[in-house]
Coordinates of C-alpha atoms (C1' of nucleotides) in Angstrom, one line a residue:
Chain N
M1 CA -0.5 -0.1 0.2
I2 CA 1.7 3.4 -1.0
P3 CA 0.1 6.0 0.7
D4 CA 1.1 8.4 -2.2
V5 CA -0.9 6.3 -5.5
A6 CA -3.5 5.3 -3.0
Q7 CA -7.1 6.1 -4.2
K8 CA -8.8 8.5 -1.8
F9 CA -12.3 7.3 0.1
Y10 CA -14.0 10.5 1.8
I11 CA -17.2 8.5 3.8
T12 CA -19.6 10.7 6.1
T13 CA -23.0 10.5 8.2
A14 CA -25.3 12.8 8.9
I15 CA -24.8 15.0 12.0
S16 CA -26.8 14.1 14.9
Y17 CA -28.7 16.8 16.3
P18 CA -28.3 17.0 19.9
N19 CA -31.1 18.1 21.1
G20 CA -31.4 14.7 22.8
V21 CA -29.2 11.6 23.8
P22 CA -28.7 9.3 20.8
H23 CA -31.0 6.7 19.9
I24 CA -30.2 3.2 18.2
G25 CA -30.8 5.1 14.5
H26 CA -28.0 7.3 15.3
A27 CA -25.7 4.1 16.4
Y28 CA -27.1 2.1 12.9
E29 CA -26.1 4.8 10.6
A30 CA -22.5 5.5 12.7
I31 CA -22.3 1.2 12.5
A32 CA -22.9 1.3 8.7
S33 CA -20.6 3.6 7.7
D34 CA -17.8 2.3 10.2
A35 CA -17.7 -0.8 7.8
I36 CA -17.8 0.8 4.9
A37 CA -14.8 3.0 5.6
R38 CA -12.9 -0.2 7.2
F39 CA -14.0 -2.0 4.4
E40 CA -11.9 0.8 2.2
R41 CA -8.7 1.1 4.7
L42 CA -8.2 -2.6 4.0
D43 CA -8.6 -2.4 0.8
G44 CA -5.8 0.0 0.4
K45 CA -7.7 3.4 0.1
D46 CA -7.0 6.6 1.8
V47 CA -10.1 6.8 3.7
L48 CA -11.4 10.1 5.8
F49 CA -14.7 9.2 8.1
L50 CA -16.3 12.1 9.2
T51 CA -19.6 12.3 11.8
G52 CA -20.1 14.9 14.0
T53 CA -22.8 16.6 15.7
D54 CA -25.7 19.4 14.0
E55 CA -25.9 22.1 17.2
H56 CA -27.4 25.1 15.7
G57 CA -31.1 26.1 15.8
L58 CA -34.0 26.9 17.1
K59 CA -34.7 23.2 18.9
M60 CA -31.0 23.4 20.6
K61 CA -32.1 26.8 21.7
Q62 CA -35.9 25.7 23.3
T63 CA -34.6 22.9 24.5
A64 CA -31.8 24.6 26.4
D65 CA -34.0 27.0 27.8
K66 CA -36.3 24.4 29.2
E67 CA -33.4 22.8 30.8
G68 CA -32.2 26.5 31.7
L69 CA -28.9 26.1 30.0
T70 CA -27.2 28.2 27.2
P71 CA -27.6 26.4 24.1
R72 CA -23.7 26.1 24.2
A73 CA -23.9 24.4 27.4
L74 CA -26.5 21.8 26.2
A75 CA -24.5 20.9 22.8
D76 CA -21.3 20.5 25.1
R77 CA -22.9 17.8 27.2
N78 CA -25.0 16.3 24.4
A79 CA -22.4 16.2 22.0
A80 CA -20.4 14.4 24.5
R81 CA -22.8 12.0 24.5
F82 CA -22.7 11.3 21.0
I83 CA -18.5 11.4 21.3
E84 CA -19.1 8.3 23.5
M85 CA -21.3 6.5 21.9
A86 CA -18.9 6.4 18.4
A87 CA -16.3 5.6 21.2
V88 CA -18.5 2.7 22.9
L89 CA -19.6 1.5 19.2
G90 CA -16.1 0.9 17.9
I91 CA -16.1 3.8 15.4
S92 CA -13.1 4.4 13.6
N93 CA -13.9 8.1 12.7
D94 CA -10.8 10.3 11.8
D95 CA -12.6 13.3 12.7
F96 CA -15.6 14.2 15.1
I97 CA -17.7 17.5 13.6
R98 CA -19.5 20.2 15.6
T99 CA -20.5 23.0 13.6
T100 CA -20.4 25.1 16.8
E101 CA -16.3 25.3 15.8
P102 CA -14.6 28.0 14.2
R103 CA -13.6 26.4 11.5
H104 CA -17.1 25.6 10.8
Y105 CA -18.3 29.4 11.0
E106 CA -15.2 30.4 8.4
A107 CA -16.2 27.5 6.2
C108 CA -20.3 28.4 6.2
A109 CA -19.5 31.9 5.9
E110 CA -17.2 31.3 2.8
L111 CA -19.3 29.1 1.2
W112 CA -21.8 31.7 1.2
R113 CA -19.9 34.3 0.0
R114 CA -19.2 32.1 -3.2
M115 CA -23.1 31.9 -3.5
E116 CA -23.6 35.1 -3.7
A117 CA -21.1 36.2 -5.9
A118 CA -22.9 33.9 -8.0
G119 CA -25.7 35.9 -7.9
D120 CA -27.8 32.9 -6.7
I121 CA -28.4 34.7 -2.8
F122 CA -31.0 37.7 -2.6
K123 CA -32.9 39.3 0.0
K124 CA -36.6 38.9 -0.4
K125 CA -39.9 38.9 1.9
Y126 CA -40.5 36.2 3.4
G127 CA -44.1 35.8 5.5
G128 CA -46.1 32.8 7.1
W129 CA -47.9 32.0 10.6
Y130 CA -45.4 33.5 13.2
S131 CA -45.1 31.9 17.3
V132 CA -43.5 34.1 19.3
R133 CA -43.2 31.9 21.7
D134 CA -41.9 29.3 19.6
E135 CA -40.1 31.5 17.6
V136 CA -40.9 29.6 14.4
Y137 CA -43.1 30.4 11.3
Y138 CA -46.0 27.7 11.0
K139 CA -47.7 26.9 7.4
E140 CA -51.0 27.6 7.1
G141 CA -52.2 24.4 7.1
E142 CA -50.5 23.6 10.4
T143 CA -52.7 26.1 12.1
E144 CA -56.4 26.0 13.3
I145 CA -58.1 28.7 14.9
R146 CA -59.4 28.4 18.7
D147 CA -61.4 30.3 20.6
G148 CA -61.2 33.1 17.9
Q149 CA -57.7 33.5 18.2
R150 CA -55.3 31.6 15.5
V151 CA -53.0 29.1 17.0
A152 CA -49.9 26.5 15.9
T153 CA -51.7 23.4 15.9
P154 CA -49.1 21.6 16.7
T155 CA -47.8 23.7 19.8
G156 CA -51.1 26.0 20.9
T157 CA -49.2 29.1 20.8
P158 CA -50.7 32.6 19.0
V159 CA -49.4 32.9 16.1
E160 CA -49.8 35.8 13.9
W161 CA -49.4 36.8 10.2
T162 CA -45.8 38.2 10.3
E163 CA -43.3 39.2 7.3
E164 CA -39.8 38.9 7.6
E165 CA -37.1 39.9 4.9
T166 CA -35.0 37.2 4.5
Y167 CA -32.3 35.6 2.4
F168 CA -33.0 33.4 -0.5
F169 CA -30.5 30.6 -2.6
R170 CA -32.0 30.8 -5.9
L171 CA -32.5 27.2 -6.0
S172 CA -35.0 27.6 -8.8
A173 CA -32.1 28.1 -11.4
Y174 CA -30.5 24.6 -10.7
Q175 CA -33.9 22.4 -11.4
D176 CA -32.7 21.3 -15.4
K177 CA -29.0 21.4 -14.2
L178 CA -29.8 19.1 -11.2
L179 CA -31.7 17.2 -13.4
A180 CA -29.4 16.4 -15.7
H181 CA -26.9 15.6 -12.9
Y182 CA -29.4 12.5 -11.7
E183 CA -29.3 12.1 -15.4
A184 CA -25.6 11.7 -16.0
N185 CA -24.9 9.9 -12.7
P186 CA -27.6 7.1 -12.8
D187 CA -25.6 5.9 -9.2
F188 CA -25.9 9.6 -7.5
M189 CA -28.5 8.2 -5.0
L190 CA -28.4 4.8 -3.5
P191 CA -30.8 2.6 -3.3
L192 CA -33.1 2.9 -7.0
E193 CA -35.6 3.2 -5.1
R194 CA -35.0 6.9 -3.3
R195 CA -33.9 8.2 -7.1
N196 CA -37.3 8.1 -8.1
E197 CA -38.6 9.7 -5.4
V198 CA -36.2 12.8 -5.7
V199 CA -36.4 13.2 -9.5
S200 CA -40.1 13.7 -9.8
F201 CA -39.6 15.3 -6.5
V202 CA -37.3 18.0 -8.8
K203 CA -39.6 17.7 -11.5
M204 CA -42.3 19.5 -10.2
G205 CA -40.8 22.6 -9.6
L206 CA -38.5 23.7 -7.3
E207 CA -38.7 27.1 -5.6
D208 CA -36.8 29.4 -4.3
L209 CA -35.4 28.7 -0.9
S210 CA -35.2 30.7 2.5
I211 CA -31.5 30.5 3.7
S212 CA -31.5 32.8 6.7
R213 CA -33.3 33.9 10.0
S214 CA -33.2 37.2 11.8
T215 CA -36.1 35.8 14.8
L216 CA -33.3 33.4 15.8
D217 CA -30.1 33.9 17.3
W218 CA -28.3 30.8 17.6
G219 CA -26.8 30.0 14.1
I220 CA -23.6 31.1 11.9
P221 CA -24.2 34.6 11.2
V222 CA -24.4 35.8 8.0
P223 CA -21.4 37.7 6.0
G224 CA -21.9 41.6 6.1
N225 CA -25.4 40.9 7.9
P226 CA -25.2 39.7 11.3
A227 CA -28.6 40.4 12.0
H228 CA -28.9 37.4 10.6
V229 CA -28.5 33.7 10.9
M230 CA -27.7 31.1 8.5
Y231 CA -31.3 28.9 9.1
V232 CA -30.2 25.2 8.9
W233 CA -29.3 24.4 5.4
I234 CA -25.9 25.9 4.3
D235 CA -24.9 25.1 8.3
A236 CA -26.3 21.6 8.6
L237 CA -24.8 20.4 4.8
N238 CA -21.8 21.9 4.9
N239 CA -19.8 20.5 7.8
Y240 CA -18.8 17.6 4.9
V241 CA -17.0 20.0 2.8
T242 CA -15.5 22.2 6.0
A243 CA -13.5 19.1 7.6
T244 CA -11.5 19.1 4.5
G245 CA -10.3 22.5 4.6
L246 CA -11.4 23.1 1.6
L247 CA -12.9 26.7 2.2
N248 CA -10.9 28.0 5.3
G249 CA -8.3 29.1 3.0
G250 CA -4.4 27.7 2.8
A251 CA -3.3 24.9 1.8
N252 CA -5.1 21.9 3.9
P253 CA -3.7 18.2 4.3
R254 CA -7.2 17.1 3.8
S255 CA -8.1 18.9 1.1
H256 CA -8.1 16.4 -1.8
Y257 CA -11.0 14.2 0.1
W258 CA -13.3 16.8 -1.7
P259 CA -16.1 15.5 -3.0
A260 CA -17.0 13.3 -0.6
D261 CA -17.3 9.4 -2.5
V262 CA -20.4 8.5 0.0
H263 CA -22.7 10.5 2.4
V264 CA -24.9 7.8 4.3
I265 CA -28.2 9.4 5.7
G266 CA -31.0 8.1 6.4
K267 CA -33.7 7.9 3.6
D268 CA -35.9 10.6 5.7
I269 CA -33.1 13.2 5.0
V270 CA -32.1 12.3 1.0
R271 CA -34.0 15.5 -0.7
F272 CA -31.9 17.7 1.6
H273 CA -28.6 15.5 0.3
A274 CA -29.6 14.9 -3.1
V275 CA -31.1 18.1 -4.2
Y276 CA -30.6 21.3 -1.4
W277 CA -27.4 20.2 -1.4
P278 CA -25.5 19.5 -4.8
A279 CA -27.4 22.9 -5.9
F280 CA -25.4 24.8 -3.0
L281 CA -22.4 23.2 -4.6
M282 CA -22.8 24.0 -8.1
S283 CA -23.4 27.8 -6.8
A284 CA -19.9 28.2 -5.1
G285 CA -18.1 26.5 -8.2
L286 CA -17.2 23.3 -6.3
P287 CA -17.5 19.5 -7.1
L288 CA -20.5 17.7 -5.9
P289 CA -20.7 14.5 -4.1
K290 CA -20.4 11.2 -5.7
R291 CA -22.9 9.1 -3.7
V292 CA -25.9 9.7 -1.2
F293 CA -26.8 6.8 -0.1
G294 CA -29.8 7.1 1.8
H295 CA -30.3 4.1 4.9
G296 CA -33.8 2.8 6.2
F297 CA -34.7 2.7 10.0
V298 CA -34.2 -0.3 12.3
L299 CA -37.6 -0.6 13.8
N300 CA -38.5 -2.3 17.4
K301 CA -40.4 -5.5 16.4
G302 CA -42.1 -3.7 13.7
E303 CA -43.2 -0.4 15.6
K304 CA -41.2 3.1 14.5
M305 CA -40.0 3.3 18.6
S306 CA -40.8 6.5 20.1
K307 CA -41.6 8.0 23.3
S308 CA -44.6 7.8 23.8
V309 CA -45.4 3.8 22.6
G310 CA -42.1 3.6 25.1
N311 CA -40.0 0.9 22.7
V312 CA -37.0 3.9 22.6
V313 CA -33.8 1.4 22.8
D314 CA -30.3 3.2 23.9
P315 CA -27.6 1.9 22.2
F316 CA -25.3 1.5 25.1
D317 CA -27.4 -0.8 26.8
L318 CA -27.5 -2.8 23.7
V319 CA -24.1 -2.7 23.8
K320 CA -23.8 -3.6 27.3
A321 CA -26.2 -6.1 27.0
Y322 CA -24.3 -8.3 23.5
G323 CA -21.5 -7.0 23.0
R324 CA -20.6 -4.3 20.6
E325 CA -19.0 -6.4 17.9
Q326 CA -21.8 -8.5 17.7
L327 CA -24.6 -5.6 18.3
R328 CA -22.7 -4.2 14.6
F329 CA -23.0 -7.7 13.3
F330 CA -26.7 -8.4 14.0
F331 CA -27.2 -4.9 12.1
L332 CA -24.9 -5.2 9.4
R333 CA -26.3 -9.3 8.6
E334 CA -29.6 -8.8 9.1
V335 CA -30.8 -5.3 7.9
M336 CA -30.6 -5.3 4.3
F337 CA -29.3 -1.9 3.6
G338 CA -31.2 0.6 2.6
H339 CA -34.3 -0.9 3.4
D340 CA -35.9 -0.5 7.3
G341 CA -35.6 -4.0 9.1
N342 CA -36.3 -5.4 12.5
Y343 CA -35.0 -5.4 15.8
S344 CA -35.8 -7.9 18.3
P345 CA -34.3 -9.6 21.1
E346 CA -34.9 -12.8 19.5
A347 CA -33.3 -11.9 16.3
I348 CA -30.4 -10.5 17.5
A349 CA -29.6 -13.7 20.0
N350 CA -30.3 -15.8 16.7
R351 CA -28.1 -14.3 14.5
I352 CA -25.2 -14.5 17.5
N353 CA -25.7 -18.1 17.8
A354 CA -26.5 -19.4 14.8
D355 CA -24.1 -16.9 12.5
L356 CA -20.9 -16.4 15.1
A357 CA -20.9 -19.0 17.3
N358 CA -22.0 -21.9 15.5
N359 CA -21.0 -21.1 11.9
L360 CA -17.6 -19.4 12.0
G361 CA -17.2 -19.3 15.9
N362 CA -17.3 -23.1 16.0
L363 CA -15.7 -24.1 12.7
A364 CA -12.7 -21.9 13.5
Q365 CA -12.2 -23.6 17.0
R366 CA -12.5 -27.3 16.2
S367 CA -10.3 -27.1 13.1
L368 CA -7.8 -25.0 15.2
S369 CA -8.1 -27.3 18.0
M370 CA -7.6 -30.3 16.0
I371 CA -4.5 -28.6 14.7
Y372 CA -3.0 -27.8 18.4
K373 CA -3.4 -31.3 19.1
N374 CA -2.8 -33.7 16.7
C375 CA -0.2 -31.3 14.2
D376 CA 1.9 -30.2 16.9
G377 CA 0.6 -26.9 17.6
K378 CA 1.6 -25.9 14.3
I379 CA -0.5 -25.1 10.9
P380 CA 0.1 -28.1 9.2
V381 CA 1.8 -28.4 5.7
P382 CA -0.9 -29.9 3.4
G383 CA -0.4 -32.9 1.7
A384 CA -1.1 -32.7 -2.1
F385 CA -5.1 -31.1 -2.8
T386 CA -7.8 -33.5 -3.8
A387 CA -10.6 -31.5 -5.7
E388 CA -12.7 -30.8 -3.2
D389 CA -9.6 -29.1 -1.6
N390 CA -9.1 -26.8 -4.4
A391 CA -12.9 -26.3 -5.0
M392 CA -13.0 -25.1 -1.3
L393 CA -10.3 -23.0 -1.7
A394 CA -11.2 -21.3 -5.0
A395 CA -14.9 -20.2 -2.8
A396 CA -12.9 -18.6 -0.8
D397 CA -10.2 -17.2 -2.9
G398 CA -13.5 -16.2 -5.4
L399 CA -14.5 -14.3 -2.3
Y400 CA -13.1 -10.8 -3.0
P401 CA -13.9 -10.1 -6.3
T402 CA -17.9 -10.4 -5.4
V403 CA -17.5 -7.9 -2.1
R404 CA -15.7 -5.4 -4.0
A405 CA -18.4 -5.2 -6.5
E406 CA -21.0 -5.4 -3.6
M407 CA -19.5 -2.5 -1.6
D408 CA -19.1 -0.7 -4.7
R409 CA -22.8 0.2 -4.2
Q410 CA -22.7 -0.2 -0.6
A411 CA -24.5 -3.4 -0.3
L412 CA -23.1 -4.2 3.1
T413 CA -25.9 -6.7 3.8
K414 CA -25.0 -8.6 0.5
Y415 CA -21.5 -8.6 1.3
L416 CA -21.8 -10.5 3.9
D417 CA -24.5 -12.7 2.8
A418 CA -21.4 -13.4 0.2
V419 CA -18.8 -14.3 2.9
W420 CA -21.3 -16.7 5.2
S421 CA -22.5 -18.7 2.3
V422 CA -18.8 -19.7 1.6
V423 CA -18.8 -20.1 5.8
S424 CA -21.6 -22.7 5.5
E425 CA -19.6 -24.3 2.6
A426 CA -16.7 -24.8 5.0
N427 CA -18.6 -26.2 7.7
Q428 CA -19.7 -29.0 4.7
Y429 CA -16.5 -29.3 3.7
F430 CA -14.8 -30.0 7.3
A431 CA -17.8 -32.7 7.7
A432 CA -17.4 -34.5 5.2
G433 CA -13.9 -34.2 5.2
E434 CA -13.8 -36.1 8.4
P435 CA -10.5 -35.0 9.8
W436 CA -11.0 -36.5 12.6
A437 CA -11.7 -39.9 11.3
K438 CA -8.6 -40.2 9.8
K439 CA -6.2 -39.3 12.3
K440 CA -5.3 -42.9 12.8
T441 CA -6.0 -44.0 9.4
D442 CA -4.2 -40.8 7.2
P443 CA -3.1 -38.4 9.0
E444 CA -1.4 -36.5 6.4
R445 CA -4.9 -36.4 4.8
M446 CA -6.0 -35.1 8.1
A447 CA -3.3 -32.3 8.4
T448 CA -4.7 -31.1 5.1
I449 CA -8.0 -30.9 5.5
L450 CA -7.2 -28.8 8.9
Y451 CA -5.0 -26.9 6.5
V452 CA -7.5 -26.5 4.0
T453 CA -9.6 -25.1 7.4
A454 CA -7.6 -22.6 8.3
E455 CA -6.6 -21.2 5.4
V456 CA -10.4 -20.6 4.8
V457 CA -10.8 -19.3 8.0
R458 CA -7.7 -16.8 7.6
Q459 CA -9.7 -15.2 4.8
F460 CA -13.2 -15.4 6.7
A461 CA -11.7 -13.0 9.7
I462 CA -9.9 -11.0 7.6
L463 CA -13.0 -10.1 5.0
A464 CA -15.5 -9.6 8.7
Q465 CA -13.3 -7.0 9.9
P466 CA -15.3 -4.6 8.7
A467 CA -17.9 -6.0 10.7
M468 CA -16.4 -6.9 13.7
P469 CA -12.4 -5.6 13.7
E470 CA -11.5 -6.8 17.3
S471 CA -13.0 -10.4 17.2
C472 CA -11.5 -10.8 13.3
N473 CA -7.8 -9.8 15.2
K474 CA -8.3 -12.3 17.8
L475 CA -9.0 -15.1 15.4
L476 CA -6.2 -13.9 12.7
D477 CA -4.4 -14.0 16.3
L478 CA -5.2 -17.5 16.8
M479 CA -3.9 -18.1 13.8
A480 CA -0.6 -16.3 13.9
V481 CA -1.4 -14.3 11.0
P482 CA 1.0 -11.2 11.1
A483 CA -0.3 -7.5 11.5
D484 CA 1.2 -6.9 8.1
A485 CA -1.0 -9.5 6.1
R486 CA -4.0 -8.7 7.5
S487 CA -5.9 -6.0 4.7
F488 CA -7.6 -7.6 2.0
A489 CA -4.7 -7.5 -0.4
S490 CA -3.6 -10.5 1.3
L491 CA -6.9 -12.7 0.6
G492 CA -5.8 -15.5 -2.0
A493 CA -3.9 -17.4 -2.8
K494 CA -0.9 -14.9 -1.9
G495 CA -1.7 -15.0 1.6
R496 CA -1.6 -18.5 2.1
L497 CA -1.3 -19.7 6.2
A498 CA 2.5 -20.8 6.1
G499 CA 2.8 -24.7 7.1
G500 CA 4.9 -24.6 10.2
T501 CA 3.9 -21.7 11.8
P502 CA 3.4 -22.4 15.4
I503 CA 0.4 -21.1 16.8
P504 CA -1.2 -20.3 20.3
E505 CA -4.0 -22.5 22.0
P506 CA -7.1 -21.6 20.4
Q507 CA -9.7 -20.0 22.7
G508 CA -13.5 -19.0 21.2
V509 CA -13.8 -16.1 19.7
F510 CA -18.0 -15.5 19.6
P511 CA -19.3 -16.6 22.5
R512 CA -22.9 -18.3 22.5
Y513 CA -25.3 -15.9 23.5
V514 CA -27.6 -16.8 26.6
D515 CA -30.4 -14.2 27.6
P516 CA -29.3 -13.6 31.4
A517 CA -32.6 -14.6 32.2
E518 CA -32.5 -17.7 30.9
A519 CA -29.4 -18.8 31.8
E520 CA -30.1 -20.8 34.9
A521 CA -33.0 -22.9 33.3
Q522 CA -30.3 -23.2 30.6
A523 CA -27.6 -24.7 33.0
Q524 CA -30.2 -27.0 34.1
Q525 CA -31.4 -27.9 31.4
K526 CA -27.6 -28.7 30.1
A527 CA -27.1 -30.8 32.8
E528 CA -30.2 -33.5 32.3
M529 CA -28.9 -33.6 28.7
Q530 CA -25.5 -34.7 30.3
A531 CA -26.7 -37.3 32.6
K532 CA -29.1 -38.4 29.2
L533 CA -26.1 -38.7 27.0
D534 CA -24.0 -40.2 29.8
A535 CA -26.6 -43.2 30.1
K536 CA -27.0 -43.7 26.6
A537 CA -23.6 -43.8 26.5
A538 CA -23.0 -46.5 29.5
A539 CA -25.9 -48.5 28.2
K540 CA -24.2 -48.4 24.5
K541 CA -20.9 -49.9 26.1
G542 CA -22.4 -52.5 27.9
K543 CA -24.5 -53.3 24.6
P544 CA -22.8 -56.8 23.2
K545 CA -21.8 -55.9 19.7
Chain M
rG1 C1' -55.5 12.9 -5.5
rG2 C1' -51.2 11.9 -8.5
rC3 C1' -46.2 9.2 -8.8
rG4 C1' -43.1 5.0 -6.8
rG5 C1' -42.7 0.2 -4.5
rG6 C1' -44.8 -4.4 -2.1
rG7 C1' -48.1 -8.6 -1.7
rU8 C1' -43.8 -15.8 -2.4
rA9 C1' -43.4 -21.5 3.1
rG10 C1' -44.1 -20.7 10.4
rC11 C1' -40.7 -16.0 10.8
rU12 C1' -37.7 -12.6 7.4
rC13 C1' -37.2 -13.1 2.8
rA14 C1' -34.5 -14.3 -3.1
rG15 C1' -36.4 -15.0 -7.2
rU16 C1' -32.3 -11.3 -13.7
rU17 C1' -34.5 -10.4 -20.0
rG18 C1' -41.6 -15.8 -19.1
rG19 C1' -39.3 -22.7 -19.4
rU20 C1' -38.4 -29.0 -16.6
rU21 C1' -40.1 -31.3 -9.6
rA22 C1' -40.7 -22.0 -7.0
rG23 C1' -35.6 -20.9 -3.5
rA24 C1' -32.2 -19.6 1.0
rG25 C1' -32.1 -18.5 6.0
rC26 C1' -34.0 -19.4 11.0
rG27 C1' -37.9 -22.4 13.2
rG28 C1' -40.3 -27.7 13.9
rC29 C1' -39.7 -32.9 12.4
rG30 C1' -36.2 -37.7 11.5
rG31 C1' -31.6 -39.7 10.6
rA32 C1' -26.0 -39.5 11.6
rA33 C1' -21.2 -38.3 13.8
rU34 C1' -18.6 -36.9 18.4
rC35 C1' -13.0 -32.9 15.9
rA36 C1' -16.1 -28.8 18.1
rU37 C1' -18.7 -22.8 21.6
rA38 C1' -25.1 -29.6 22.3
rA39 C1' -22.0 -26.4 17.7
rU40 C1' -22.1 -29.3 13.3
rC41 C1' -23.5 -32.5 8.9
rC42 C1' -27.7 -35.3 5.8
rG43 C1' -32.6 -36.2 4.4
rU44 C1' -37.6 -33.8 5.4
rA45 C1' -41.3 -29.9 5.9
rG46 C1' -45.4 -30.3 0.3
rG47 C1' -46.6 -23.0 0.5
rU48 C1' -54.1 -21.1 -4.3
rC49 C1' -46.4 -17.5 -5.4
rG50 C1' -52.6 -10.8 -2.6
rC51 C1' -57.9 -11.7 -5.8
rC52 C1' -60.2 -12.4 -11.0
rG53 C1' -59.8 -12.5 -15.9
rG54 C1' -56.4 -13.1 -20.7
rU55 C1' -51.8 -13.4 -24.0
rU56 C1' -49.2 -18.0 -25.2
rC57 C1' -47.1 -24.5 -26.3
rA58 C1' -45.2 -22.2 -21.1
rA59 C1' -46.5 -17.2 -16.1
rA60 C1' -44.9 -15.8 -9.4
rU61 C1' -42.1 -13.7 -13.5
rC62 C1' -46.2 -10.3 -19.5
rC63 C1' -51.0 -7.4 -20.2
rG64 C1' -56.0 -5.7 -17.9
rG65 C1' -59.0 -5.1 -13.3
rC66 C1' -59.5 -4.9 -8.1
rC67 C1' -58.1 -5.5 -2.5
rC68 C1' -54.3 -4.6 1.0
rC69 C1' -49.6 -2.7 3.0
rC70 C1' -45.9 1.2 2.5
rG71 C1' -42.8 5.4 0.7
rC72 C1' -42.5 10.7 -1.9
rU73 C1' -45.6 14.7 -2.7
rA74 C1' -40.3 21.3 -0.1
rC75 C1' -38.5 25.3 3.9
rC76 C1' -38.8 20.4 12.1
rA77 C1' -34.4 18.4 10.4

RNA sequence: GGCGGGGUAGCUCAGUUGGUUAGAGCGGCGGAAUCAUAAUCCGUAGGUCGCCGGUUCAAAUCCGGCCCCCGCUACCA
């Protein structure tokens, strides 16, 4: 991997709004983005991975007021929680941007100036039903008459018709350019279903966009007119550019990362990323991101999580209950990336046990412990390969091109599906080979089967690192794979395990998950089962042949 | 209302351009094995492929109609 020629890859998550604490949706997006970032790093790319918090705006101010804090103090407190979540989930972000940082103020001011210089920003009266108490405009349909007084339906606060002069962005001028860009770049929006929605939205016609407020002071001041602050869009979206330093003047070691290769966001904010954001960038003369990926939501047993239903799940609790890596794997494997998916305790336990403990973990454990016990504690030197051996190796060697193609479109779930289908093949190979039965009859054959099995496990461990970095590294430790031979460059024939390499005593890397509440019952059941087995064995022994 | 997506085994879903016995995983059932984290392997379970009609030698896959679910339909992000 030569840094100078390594292809760059810039990936971002949406920045989280920290007027509350992180929930499972934030965790899901962070995990998926992290897996993509890790995959690209392992594939030799020069990666910049960004996440952060979006700290301005009315809601921050309102929440702060309610808690008797300044918006800044609220942002500090809650952003810390998001940073903590990233750490707890094992997120490998290179930077964590907060929109209240000076660098972001600078970059947004510069973006504004460029858009203004392009003639796309102008002042205009913006009218609506304004609630002084909420400090926000409501549309006609969001208000109603109660006791002769017009109030905002959502909050019940009185509203009055107010006109404010705000700055507008000439979004209407970009309709055709945007459509042309979608046309020329069919993969600009993924998954494909989202594309249609955005295209039809743009085709319906774009109106100019109000991008400042003078009724709010918690925001980034408009250059040349500090009585106004930038209103949401520019502030919230431009963080992606800020992190590269491209708009902060001077030389910046990160400026080559722009444009982003993929913005990973929730499906609910696709429009802002696929319409407003590219229009701003076009106006400012900056290159457009290569892709906007709108992932789905994780639903709690089919229901959207909400405070009123009381089914909100805390990501910190989930990590505690199931383990960081198990949780990461579950979300990536179980929820088709780009679609909505379901979370349930049963589903998580099932995935952990079926895919990790039973299929991969147990395969590794049984093959490595046979090697440890029967091959002098060293990776065996294989004999001549049979057709079965070659087929097994070919299946593992063939995974890289497959998963690379899937990940070209951020198809995380399909990439893991591909790996696990070969894991399953490896279990069949191992069972069919019956190395334990050949211990005495044909030790060389046994050694070859064990070698081939360990070799494919090596590749599974390398390939699964983006989902489970720590566990996979432990697994690679068990095979004494050198630290510099764990990237995708070592996949396939060129990275084969070296016969004769001593290995440590194998230890389980992927334990079974047992619900603590059922653990006791399980233990009792296990004891009974053991007793039954013993009895059976005794009976068998006593039975004449 | 308009545009778009979807209704396939108990559960979660795959099913390219129509073609021999409609698939996978999980669960269930039967068997094998005992190297292993009681994990694994083999076999099996017989689902009107939402409903009706049409095209065709042949349709889950094409056409028409109907029923149900979901998404989008701009300034909270």
